[in-house]
Amino acid sequence: MKENEIELVNTEVQRAEIALDEVEERLEETEIFAPITGIIIEKLVEVGQIIASGISNVNGGTALATIADMSRLFIIADIDETDIGSVKIGHAVTITADAFPDKKFKGVVKRIAPQGLVENSITIFKVKIEVLGKGRKILKPMMSANIEIVTDHVENTMLNSRAGIREGENEKFVMVLKNDKPEKAIVKTGIRNPIQVEIISGLNPDDEVILGDWEKVWRKQKKKIKKFPL
């Protein structure tokens, strides 16, 4: 073999070695490493799709999948600003899900957003709740859920609908129906939930509290009295 032919062959070998190095480097870039240990819950690419490497692309490359750590499950709840003051980290939570209407699950408040958000003209705070016990295996990501946070507890107390509580100057009161007439009763209230409020004093268990527009109720009551005189 002539010397120039040998040089030509050596040049081809060098080119092949360079090409091999490039292919091996690209092959290394095709290895997929997950940042966490978990389960793939969503595949974001398809076979044959051209993707960008996270190493060679300044934008971070193409996302391949969504991975979730299913050993821990969280719920992000919206809490109204009127109730957020009574919610504390560590409070127990009762969870129900539309998918399992007859089951109740346990949870605990893990984080309260330091700043509220305005949604539909209402200020709410995002609260992060960790699901405990059997709920971690039964509940799934993206399920809708309802929560009940126990912020306080009392026994043997009187409750009244929040719709019946009215506020005057430095006082709270309700309108009760006595002798077919509405009467104002000043009350002292305690803890509350979204529907009811504790009545500490000012009402008797058999008092009939007028909800809504008490003046409208009174007008109807007067008509009944006129229609059925004693």
mmCIF file of C-alpha atoms in Angstrom:
data_model
loop_
_atom_site.group_PDB
_atom_site.id
_atom_site.type_symbol
_atom_site.label_atom_id
_atom_site.label_comp_id
_atom_site.label_asym_id
_atom_site.label_seq_id
_atom_site.Cartn_x
_atom_site.Cartn_y
_atom_site.Cartn_z
ATOM 1 C CA MET A 1 0.000 0.000 0.000
ATOM 2 C CA LYS A 2 1.336 3.362 -0.975
ATOM 3 C CA GLU A 3 2.167 5.972 1.634
ATOM 4 C CA ASN A 4 -0.524 8.373 0.407
ATOM 5 C CA GLU A 5 -3.103 5.584 0.581
ATOM 6 C CA ILE A 6 -2.091 4.843 4.171
ATOM 7 C CA GLU A 7 -2.510 8.510 5.099
ATOM 8 C CA LEU A 8 -5.943 8.541 3.473
ATOM 9 C CA VAL A 9 -7.008 5.458 5.447
ATOM 10 C CA ASN A 10 -5.710 7.003 8.687
ATOM 11 C CA THR A 11 -7.696 10.149 7.959
ATOM 12 C CA GLU A 12 -10.865 8.097 7.444
ATOM 13 C CA VAL A 13 -10.212 6.243 10.706
ATOM 14 C CA GLN A 14 -9.831 9.538 12.574
ATOM 15 C CA ARG A 15 -13.100 10.805 11.111
ATOM 16 C CA ALA A 16 -14.835 7.586 12.116
ATOM 17 C CA GLU A 17 -13.449 7.873 15.662
ATOM 18 C CA ILE A 18 -14.689 11.474 15.912
ATOM 19 C CA ALA A 19 -18.127 10.441 14.644
ATOM 20 C CA LEU A 20 -18.177 7.572 17.163
ATOM 21 C CA ASP A 21 -17.328 9.958 19.999
ATOM 22 C CA GLU A 22 -20.163 12.269 18.949
ATOM 23 C CA VAL A 23 -22.644 9.390 18.803
ATOM 24 C CA GLU A 24 -21.553 8.088 22.218
ATOM 25 C CA GLU A 25 -21.907 11.594 23.667
ATOM 26 C CA ARG A 26 -25.410 11.915 22.249
ATOM 27 C CA LEU A 27 -26.250 8.461 23.576
ATOM 28 C CA GLU A 28 -25.243 9.558 27.071
ATOM 29 C CA GLU A 29 -27.569 12.543 26.737
ATOM 30 C CA THR A 30 -30.494 10.230 25.977
ATOM 31 C CA GLU A 31 -30.337 8.650 29.429
ATOM 32 C CA ILE A 32 -33.293 9.816 31.515
ATOM 33 C CA PHE A 33 -32.784 10.709 35.160
ATOM 34 C CA ALA A 34 -35.731 11.604 37.402
ATOM 35 C CA PRO A 35 -35.131 14.267 40.066
ATOM 36 C CA ILE A 36 -37.239 12.278 42.564
ATOM 37 C CA THR A 37 -38.392 8.730 43.198
ATOM 38 C CA GLY A 38 -42.030 8.411 42.262
ATOM 39 C CA ILE A 39 -44.671 7.279 39.785
ATOM 40 C CA ILE A 40 -45.193 8.651 36.273
ATOM 41 C CA ILE A 41 -48.699 10.129 36.291
ATOM 42 C CA GLU A 42 -48.569 11.891 32.902
ATOM 43 C CA LYS A 43 -46.582 11.206 29.704
ATOM 44 C CA LEU A 44 -45.817 14.406 27.791
ATOM 45 C CA VAL A 45 -44.084 13.092 24.626
ATOM 46 C CA GLU A 46 -44.771 10.448 21.987
ATOM 47 C CA VAL A 47 -42.584 7.927 20.154
ATOM 48 C CA GLY A 48 -40.763 9.594 17.256
ATOM 49 C CA GLN A 49 -41.180 13.107 18.633
ATOM 50 C CA ILE A 50 -38.094 15.321 18.357
ATOM 51 C CA ILE A 51 -37.054 16.624 21.758
ATOM 52 C CA ALA A 52 -34.443 19.061 23.014
ATOM 53 C CA SER A 53 -31.687 18.000 25.389
ATOM 54 C CA GLY A 54 -31.626 19.582 28.804
ATOM 55 C CA ILE A 55 -27.841 19.859 28.535
ATOM 56 C CA SER A 56 -27.511 21.505 25.140
ATOM 57 C CA ASN A 57 -30.631 23.702 25.328
ATOM 58 C CA VAL A 58 -30.604 26.932 27.320
ATOM 59 C CA ASN A 59 -34.351 26.594 27.937
ATOM 60 C CA GLY A 60 -33.882 23.366 29.865
ATOM 61 C CA GLY A 61 -34.990 20.868 27.225
ATOM 62 C CA THR A 62 -38.295 19.102 26.609
ATOM 63 C CA ALA A 63 -40.317 17.810 29.563
ATOM 64 C CA LEU A 64 -40.904 14.078 29.114
ATOM 65 C CA ALA A 65 -43.283 13.213 31.926
ATOM 66 C CA THR A 66 -44.838 14.329 35.196
ATOM 67 C CA ILE A 67 -43.665 12.351 38.212
ATOM 68 C CA ALA A 68 -45.366 12.349 41.610
ATOM 69 C CA ASP A 69 -44.116 11.156 44.968
ATOM 70 C CA MET A 70 -47.186 9.144 45.949
ATOM 71 C CA SER A 71 -45.841 8.378 49.411
ATOM 72 C CA ARG A 72 -47.236 11.770 50.455
ATOM 73 C CA LEU A 73 -50.477 13.342 49.248
ATOM 74 C CA PHE A 74 -51.543 16.961 49.756
ATOM 75 C CA ILE A 75 -54.713 18.993 49.282
ATOM 76 C CA ILE A 76 -54.614 22.712 48.470
ATOM 77 C CA ALA A 77 -57.735 24.270 49.979
ATOM 78 C CA ASP A 78 -59.187 27.778 49.625
ATOM 79 C CA ILE A 79 -60.092 29.292 53.005
ATOM 80 C CA ASP A 80 -62.113 32.518 53.255
ATOM 81 C CA GLU A 81 -60.378 35.432 54.950
ATOM 82 C CA THR A 82 -63.126 35.548 57.594
ATOM 83 C CA ASP A 83 -62.152 32.043 58.736
ATOM 84 C CA ILE A 84 -58.389 31.982 58.181
ATOM 85 C CA GLY A 85 -57.655 33.624 61.539
ATOM 86 C CA SER A 86 -58.831 30.524 63.400
ATOM 87 C CA VAL A 87 -56.862 28.058 61.258
ATOM 88 C CA LYS A 88 -53.474 27.007 62.640
ATOM 89 C CA ILE A 89 -50.705 24.697 61.445
ATOM 90 C CA GLY A 90 -51.248 21.292 63.033
ATOM 91 C CA HIS A 91 -55.042 21.501 63.139
ATOM 92 C CA ALA A 92 -56.813 18.207 62.439
ATOM 93 C CA VAL A 93 -58.758 17.967 59.177
ATOM 94 C CA THR A 94 -61.624 15.703 58.118
ATOM 95 C CA ILE A 95 -61.617 15.028 54.372
ATOM 96 C CA THR A 96 -64.412 13.765 52.135
ATOM 97 C CA ALA A 97 -64.216 13.144 48.390
ATOM 98 C CA ASP A 98 -66.919 13.069 45.723
ATOM 99 C CA ALA A 99 -65.495 9.756 44.508
ATOM 100 C CA PHE A 100 -65.992 8.180 47.956
ATOM 101 C CA PRO A 101 -69.075 9.885 49.460
ATOM 102 C CA ASP A 102 -69.418 7.359 52.302
ATOM 103 C CA LYS A 103 -65.812 7.563 53.488
ATOM 104 C CA LYS A 104 -63.996 10.063 55.690
ATOM 105 C CA PHE A 105 -60.247 10.567 55.701
ATOM 106 C CA LYS A 106 -57.877 12.266 58.105
ATOM 107 C CA GLY A 107 -55.482 15.103 57.396
ATOM 108 C CA VAL A 108 -53.470 17.849 59.053
ATOM 109 C CA VAL A 109 -52.792 21.496 58.181
ATOM 110 C CA LYS A 110 -49.153 21.807 57.060
ATOM 111 C CA ARG A 111 -48.915 25.307 55.599
ATOM 112 C CA ILE A 112 -50.925 28.539 55.421
ATOM 113 C CA ALA A 113 -50.159 31.013 52.635
ATOM 114 C CA PRO A 114 -48.676 34.251 54.013
ATOM 115 C CA GLN A 115 -50.666 36.305 51.514
ATOM 116 C CA GLY A 116 -54.247 36.087 50.294
ATOM 117 C CA LEU A 117 -55.589 36.014 46.746
ATOM 118 C CA VAL A 118 -58.681 37.739 45.381
ATOM 119 C CA GLU A 119 -60.948 35.382 43.441
ATOM 120 C CA ASN A 120 -64.420 36.478 42.326
ATOM 121 C CA SER A 121 -64.129 39.560 44.576
ATOM 122 C CA ILE A 122 -63.494 37.330 47.620
ATOM 123 C CA THR A 123 -60.165 37.149 49.448
ATOM 124 C CA ILE A 124 -59.054 33.577 50.064
ATOM 125 C CA PHE A 125 -55.921 31.968 51.491
ATOM 126 C CA LYS A 126 -54.332 28.805 50.124
ATOM 127 C CA VAL A 127 -53.921 26.165 52.843
ATOM 128 C CA LYS A 128 -51.823 23.032 52.305
ATOM 129 C CA ILE A 129 -53.214 19.903 53.967
ATOM 130 C CA GLU A 130 -51.412 16.566 54.155
ATOM 131 C CA VAL A 131 -53.570 13.450 53.805
ATOM 132 C CA LEU A 132 -52.926 10.877 56.529
ATOM 133 C CA GLY A 133 -53.634 7.177 56.992
ATOM 134 C CA LYS A 134 -55.613 5.153 54.461
ATOM 135 C CA GLY A 135 -56.429 8.248 52.404
ATOM 136 C CA ARG A 136 -52.897 8.244 51.002
ATOM 137 C CA LYS A 137 -53.621 4.980 49.186
ATOM 138 C CA ILE A 138 -57.248 5.604 48.246
ATOM 139 C CA LEU A 139 -57.313 9.256 47.124
ATOM 140 C CA LYS A 140 -55.750 10.190 43.780
ATOM 141 C CA PRO A 141 -54.218 13.389 42.341
ATOM 142 C CA MET A 142 -56.730 15.866 40.816
ATOM 143 C CA MET A 143 -59.714 14.452 42.735
ATOM 144 C CA SER A 144 -62.063 17.059 44.171
ATOM 145 C CA ALA A 145 -62.359 17.020 47.950
ATOM 146 C CA ASN A 146 -64.162 18.789 50.781
ATOM 147 C CA ILE A 147 -62.478 19.556 54.071
ATOM 148 C CA GLU A 148 -63.585 20.312 57.600
ATOM 149 C CA ILE A 149 -60.984 21.855 59.907
ATOM 150 C CA VAL A 150 -61.613 21.505 63.630
ATOM 151 C CA THR A 151 -60.419 24.836 65.045
ATOM 152 C CA ASP A 152 -62.224 24.603 68.388
ATOM 153 C CA HIS A 153 -64.511 22.287 70.314
ATOM 154 C CA VAL A 154 -67.339 22.810 72.795
ATOM 155 C CA GLU A 155 -70.005 20.476 74.181
ATOM 156 C CA ASN A 156 -73.591 20.960 75.363
ATOM 157 C CA THR A 157 -73.934 24.380 73.780
ATOM 158 C CA MET A 158 -76.685 26.234 71.907
ATOM 159 C CA LEU A 159 -76.278 26.833 68.178
ATOM 160 C CA ASN A 160 -78.076 29.214 65.866
ATOM 161 C CA SER A 161 -77.928 29.828 62.138
ATOM 162 C CA ARG A 162 -75.476 32.582 61.213
ATOM 163 C CA ALA A 163 -78.198 33.993 58.976
ATOM 164 C CA GLY A 164 -80.158 34.987 62.066
ATOM 165 C CA ILE A 165 -77.366 36.975 63.746
ATOM 166 C CA ARG A 166 -77.566 40.735 63.208
ATOM 167 C CA GLU A 167 -75.135 43.434 64.243
ATOM 168 C CA GLY A 168 -76.010 46.797 65.723
ATOM 169 C CA GLU A 169 -73.878 49.442 67.373
ATOM 170 C CA ASN A 170 -71.483 47.531 69.648
ATOM 171 C CA GLU A 171 -73.889 44.616 69.950
ATOM 172 C CA LYS A 172 -75.147 41.474 68.280
ATOM 173 C CA PHE A 173 -78.805 40.540 68.342
ATOM 174 C CA VAL A 174 -81.470 38.285 66.888
ATOM 175 C CA MET A 175 -85.164 38.790 66.253
ATOM 176 C CA VAL A 176 -87.351 36.242 68.022
ATOM 177 C CA LEU A 177 -91.062 35.662 67.614
ATOM 178 C CA LYS A 178 -92.876 36.055 70.946
ATOM 179 C CA ASN A 179 -96.638 36.327 71.316
ATOM 180 C CA ASP A 180 -96.889 36.564 67.520
ATOM 181 C CA LYS A 181 -94.636 39.639 67.510
ATOM 182 C CA PRO A 182 -90.940 40.068 66.674
ATOM 183 C CA GLU A 183 -88.755 41.072 69.607
ATOM 184 C CA LYS A 184 -85.105 42.029 69.697
ATOM 185 C CA ALA A 185 -82.857 39.837 71.841
ATOM 186 C CA ILE A 186 -79.245 40.860 72.451
ATOM 187 C CA VAL A 187 -76.963 37.817 72.337
ATOM 188 C CA LYS A 188 -73.377 36.931 73.101
ATOM 189 C CA THR A 189 -71.808 34.627 70.524
ATOM 190 C CA GLY A 190 -68.879 32.223 70.663
ATOM 191 C CA ILE A 191 -67.220 29.962 68.137
ATOM 192 C CA ARG A 192 -68.730 29.429 64.702
ATOM 193 C CA ASN A 193 -68.547 27.352 61.572
ATOM 194 C CA PRO A 194 -69.625 28.349 58.051
ATOM 195 C CA ILE A 195 -73.291 27.650 58.891
ATOM 196 C CA GLN A 196 -73.854 28.011 62.629
ATOM 197 C CA VAL A 197 -72.674 30.116 65.551
ATOM 198 C CA GLU A 198 -72.552 29.333 69.260
ATOM 199 C CA ILE A 199 -74.971 31.303 71.458
ATOM 200 C CA ILE A 200 -73.416 31.859 74.888
ATOM 201 C CA SER A 201 -76.253 33.959 76.309
ATOM 202 C CA GLY A 202 -79.397 35.847 75.318
ATOM 203 C CA LEU A 203 -81.521 32.997 73.975
ATOM 204 C CA ASN A 204 -83.530 30.112 75.357
ATOM 205 C CA PRO A 205 -83.609 26.722 73.621
ATOM 206 C CA ASP A 206 -87.305 27.108 72.763
ATOM 207 C CA ASP A 207 -87.002 30.639 71.300
ATOM 208 C CA GLU A 208 -88.097 30.923 67.668
ATOM 209 C CA VAL A 209 -85.483 32.985 65.814
ATOM 210 C CA ILE A 210 -86.525 34.830 62.656
ATOM 211 C CA LEU A 211 -84.118 34.302 59.754
ATOM 212 C CA GLY A 212 -83.806 36.645 56.813
ATOM 213 C CA ASP A 213 -86.017 39.726 56.494
ATOM 214 C CA TRP A 214 -87.777 39.853 59.868
ATOM 215 C CA GLU A 215 -89.877 42.891 58.840
ATOM 216 C CA LYS A 216 -91.297 40.867 55.953
ATOM 217 C CA VAL A 217 -92.050 38.013 58.344
ATOM 218 C CA TRP A 218 -93.789 40.468 60.685
ATOM 219 C CA ARG A 219 -95.982 41.831 57.880
ATOM 220 C CA LYS A 220 -97.097 38.308 57.010
ATOM 221 C CA GLN A 221 -97.749 37.570 60.668
ATOM 222 C CA LYS A 222 -99.948 40.673 61.032
ATOM 223 C CA LYS A 223 -102.002 39.574 58.034
ATOM 224 C CA LYS A 224 -102.573 36.215 59.708
ATOM 225 C CA ILE A 225 -103.686 37.949 62.915
ATOM 226 C CA LYS A 226 -106.183 40.123 61.003
ATOM 227 C CA LYS A 227 -107.479 37.179 59.036
ATOM 228 C CA PHE A 228 -107.952 34.975 62.091
ATOM 229 C CA PRO A 229 -109.022 37.293 64.942
ATOM 230 C CA LEU A 230 -109.375 35.828 68.411
#
